Amino acid sequence: MEHTWDILTYLIDGCAISIFLFLIAAVFIPALKNVRSTYLRIANTTFSILGLIALGISIVLYSMIAIDLRDNELLGFLSHRAKFILAGLLLLGIVPIMALFGKRVTQTGFTCLLLIVVIIITHIDATSQWLTNLTGFYSFPGGHLYEAPIVKWYRLLIALLFFVICYWFTRRKISRA
């Protein structure tokens, strides 16, 4: 399961890099500006599906933690933390679902919100630790529990592949219209 989660993390990070760089490039390159709405529709739909897969896996894992550690007095703080993370995940899951329905999927502001939310869903442990450190609430006695995947060049390769595939589908859709 650990390798599956790492691969999903690489996919999501690569897609986020690709969409972010496309938004920046669309400002300066007129050819990309002309296909921006079609590209964002394809890219955001794909990205939100990946985000929903990560959300589903996270909900299953954190509910198992909340249920398994509920009766253990020593690790009860992890169960409490898992319940708060589950509530946050369910609230964050609204944005990827909204990306599947409606016309806002082609808007740049909504795309930025989707990027932020799916990255938070994927890296929820690091986000919760960061928020805990920022607020000063010391909610768990253990050290840092989050282990980020090893930084590799895979993210850049996935970003390039995601851009090329989405751009190809965009050009194909535009040429048919």
Short mmCIF file of C-alpha atoms in Angstrom, two decimals:
data_model
loop_
_atom_site.label_atom_id
_atom_site.label_comp_id
_atom_site.label_asym_id
_atom_site.label_seq_id
_atom_site.Cartn_x
_atom_site.Cartn_y
_atom_site.Cartn_z
CA MET A 1 0.00 0.00 0.00
CA GLU A 2 2.92 2.30 0.68
CA HIS A 3 4.19 2.08 -2.89
CA THR A 4 0.69 2.67 -4.28
CA TRP A 5 0.39 5.81 -2.16
CA ASP A 6 3.84 7.02 -3.29
CA ILE A 7 2.92 6.51 -6.95
CA LEU A 8 -0.36 8.36 -6.44
CA THR A 9 1.52 11.17 -4.71
CA TYR A 10 3.94 11.42 -7.65
CA LEU A 11 1.02 11.50 -10.09
CA ILE A 12 -0.81 14.22 -8.20
CA ASP A 13 2.30 16.33 -7.68
CA GLY A 14 3.26 15.99 -11.35
CA CYS A 15 -0.24 16.95 -12.49
CA ALA A 16 -0.25 19.95 -10.15
CA ILE A 17 3.10 21.14 -11.53
CA SER A 18 1.83 20.73 -15.08
CA ILE A 19 -1.41 22.65 -14.51
CA PHE A 20 0.38 25.42 -12.62
CA LEU A 21 2.99 25.86 -15.35
CA PHE A 22 0.25 25.82 -18.00
CA LEU A 23 -1.57 28.65 -16.22
CA ILE A 24 1.61 30.70 -16.16
CA ALA A 25 2.48 29.91 -19.79
CA ALA A 26 -1.07 30.69 -20.98
CA VAL A 27 -0.56 34.30 -19.90
CA PHE A 28 2.45 34.76 -22.18
CA ILE A 29 1.79 32.39 -25.11
CA PRO A 30 -1.23 33.29 -27.26
CA ALA A 31 -1.64 29.75 -28.65
CA LEU A 32 -2.09 28.39 -25.12
CA LYS A 33 -4.41 31.25 -24.20
CA ASN A 34 -6.74 30.25 -27.04
CA VAL A 35 -7.08 26.66 -25.80
CA ARG A 36 -7.07 27.45 -22.07
CA SER A 37 -10.71 26.68 -21.31
CA THR A 38 -10.69 23.34 -23.16
CA TYR A 39 -7.36 22.36 -21.64
CA LEU A 40 -8.50 23.28 -18.13
CA ARG A 41 -11.70 21.27 -18.55
CA ILE A 42 -9.73 18.13 -19.44
CA ALA A 43 -6.89 18.68 -16.94
CA ASN A 44 -9.13 19.66 -14.01
CA THR A 45 -11.43 16.69 -14.54
CA THR A 46 -8.48 14.30 -14.58
CA PHE A 47 -6.88 16.02 -11.59
CA SER A 48 -10.09 15.95 -9.58
CA ILE A 49 -10.52 12.21 -10.25
CA LEU A 50 -6.99 11.60 -8.95
CA GLY A 51 -7.83 13.78 -5.95
CA LEU A 52 -10.97 11.77 -5.24
CA ILE A 53 -8.99 8.52 -5.41
CA ALA A 54 -6.50 9.95 -2.89
CA LEU A 55 -9.42 11.14 -0.75
CA GLY A 56 -10.98 7.68 -0.75
CA ILE A 57 -7.72 5.98 0.22
CA SER A 58 -7.10 8.56 2.98
CA ILE A 59 -10.60 8.17 4.40
CA VAL A 60 -10.23 4.38 4.54
CA LEU A 61 -6.81 4.58 6.18
CA TYR A 62 -7.76 7.24 8.74
CA SER A 63 -11.02 5.49 9.66
CA MET A 64 -9.04 2.30 10.27
CA ILE A 65 -6.69 4.28 12.52
CA ALA A 66 -9.59 5.91 14.37
CA ILE A 67 -11.32 2.56 14.94
CA ASP A 68 -8.22 0.46 15.76
CA LEU A 69 -6.67 2.88 18.21
CA ARG A 70 -9.88 3.97 19.92
CA ASP A 71 -9.56 1.47 22.78
CA ASN A 72 -5.81 1.77 23.29
CA GLU A 73 -5.14 4.32 26.03
CA LEU A 74 -1.53 4.95 25.04
CA LEU A 75 -2.35 5.72 21.41
CA GLY A 76 -5.73 7.36 21.97
CA PHE A 77 -4.31 10.72 20.86
CA LEU A 78 -3.74 9.30 17.37
CA SER A 79 -7.38 8.21 17.22
CA HIS A 80 -8.46 11.72 18.23
CA ARG A 81 -6.17 13.24 15.60
CA ALA A 82 -7.45 10.82 12.95
CA LYS A 83 -11.04 11.91 13.63
CA PHE A 84 -10.15 15.56 13.05
CA ILE A 85 -8.26 14.69 9.89
CA LEU A 86 -11.27 12.69 8.66
CA ALA A 87 -13.56 15.66 9.21
CA GLY A 88 -11.14 17.91 7.32
CA LEU A 89 -10.85 15.43 4.47
CA LEU A 90 -14.61 15.24 4.09
CA LEU A 91 -14.84 19.03 3.93
CA LEU A 92 -12.00 19.25 1.43
CA GLY A 93 -13.62 16.57 -0.74
CA ILE A 94 -16.32 19.00 -1.82
CA VAL A 95 -14.01 20.88 -4.20
CA PRO A 96 -12.94 17.90 -6.37
CA ILE A 97 -16.59 16.84 -6.62
CA MET A 98 -17.51 20.36 -7.74
CA ALA A 99 -14.87 20.08 -10.47
CA LEU A 100 -16.73 17.18 -12.02
CA PHE A 101 -19.96 19.15 -12.37
CA GLY A 102 -20.53 22.68 -13.54
CA LYS A 103 -18.92 25.35 -15.66
CA ARG A 104 -16.55 26.68 -13.03
CA VAL A 105 -14.01 24.02 -13.96
CA THR A 106 -12.63 26.28 -16.71
CA GLN A 107 -12.05 29.26 -14.43
CA THR A 108 -8.51 30.06 -13.36
CA GLY A 109 -9.46 30.88 -9.76
CA PHE A 110 -11.26 27.58 -9.33
CA THR A 111 -8.29 25.77 -10.85
CA CYS A 112 -5.97 27.35 -8.25
CA LEU A 113 -8.39 26.35 -5.47
CA LEU A 114 -8.52 22.79 -6.84
CA LEU A 115 -4.71 22.62 -6.96
CA ILE A 116 -4.42 23.73 -3.33
CA VAL A 117 -7.16 21.41 -2.05
CA VAL A 118 -5.92 18.26 -3.80
CA ILE A 119 -2.35 18.90 -2.64
CA ILE A 120 -3.65 19.31 0.92
CA ILE A 121 -5.63 16.07 0.60
CA THR A 122 -2.55 14.24 -0.62
CA HIS A 123 -0.24 15.67 2.04
CA ILE A 124 -2.78 15.85 4.90
CA ASP A 125 -0.33 14.57 7.53
CA ALA A 126 2.20 17.28 6.79
CA THR A 127 -0.58 19.88 6.61
CA SER A 128 -2.03 18.86 9.98
CA GLN A 129 1.42 18.92 11.58
CA TRP A 130 2.11 22.33 10.08
CA LEU A 131 -1.20 23.68 11.39
CA THR A 132 -0.51 22.15 14.81
CA ASN A 133 2.89 23.82 14.94
CA LEU A 134 1.48 27.11 13.67
CA THR A 135 -1.31 27.28 16.24
CA GLY A 136 0.80 26.07 19.12
CA PHE A 137 -1.54 23.26 20.10
CA TYR A 138 0.52 20.24 20.96
CA SER A 139 -1.94 17.50 20.13
CA PHE A 140 0.29 14.44 20.12
CA PRO A 141 3.30 13.46 22.20
CA GLY A 142 5.10 11.59 19.41
CA GLY A 143 7.51 13.25 17.07
CA HIS A 144 6.84 13.86 13.42
CA LEU A 145 4.72 11.05 12.04
CA TYR A 146 4.67 12.18 8.43
CA GLU A 147 7.16 10.71 6.02
CA ALA A 148 7.16 12.38 2.64
CA PRO A 149 7.99 10.33 -0.42
CA ILE A 150 11.54 10.68 -1.63
CA VAL A 151 11.95 13.57 -4.02
CA LYS A 152 12.74 12.20 -7.44
CA TRP A 153 12.68 13.33 -11.04
CA TYR A 154 9.50 11.29 -11.57
CA ARG A 155 7.38 14.31 -10.73
CA LEU A 156 8.83 16.33 -13.60
CA LEU A 157 8.45 13.44 -16.02
CA ILE A 158 4.83 12.95 -14.96
CA ALA A 159 4.21 16.70 -15.29
CA LEU A 160 5.54 16.65 -18.84
CA LEU A 161 3.53 13.55 -19.73
CA PHE A 162 0.34 14.98 -18.19
CA PHE A 163 0.77 18.21 -20.12
CA VAL A 164 1.37 16.42 -23.42
CA ILE A 165 -1.59 14.07 -22.99
CA CYS A 166 -4.00 16.83 -21.96
CA TYR A 167 -2.75 19.10 -24.75
CA TRP A 168 -3.17 16.29 -27.27
CA PHE A 169 -6.77 15.69 -26.14
CA THR A 170 -7.39 19.43 -26.25
CA ARG A 171 -6.10 19.79 -29.80
CA ARG A 172 -8.07 16.72 -30.84
CA LYS A 173 -11.27 18.11 -29.36
CA ILE A 174 -10.74 21.54 -30.93
CA SER A 175 -9.99 20.08 -34.38
CA ARG A 176 -13.25 18.08 -34.30
CA ALA A 177 -15.31 21.16 -33.44
#
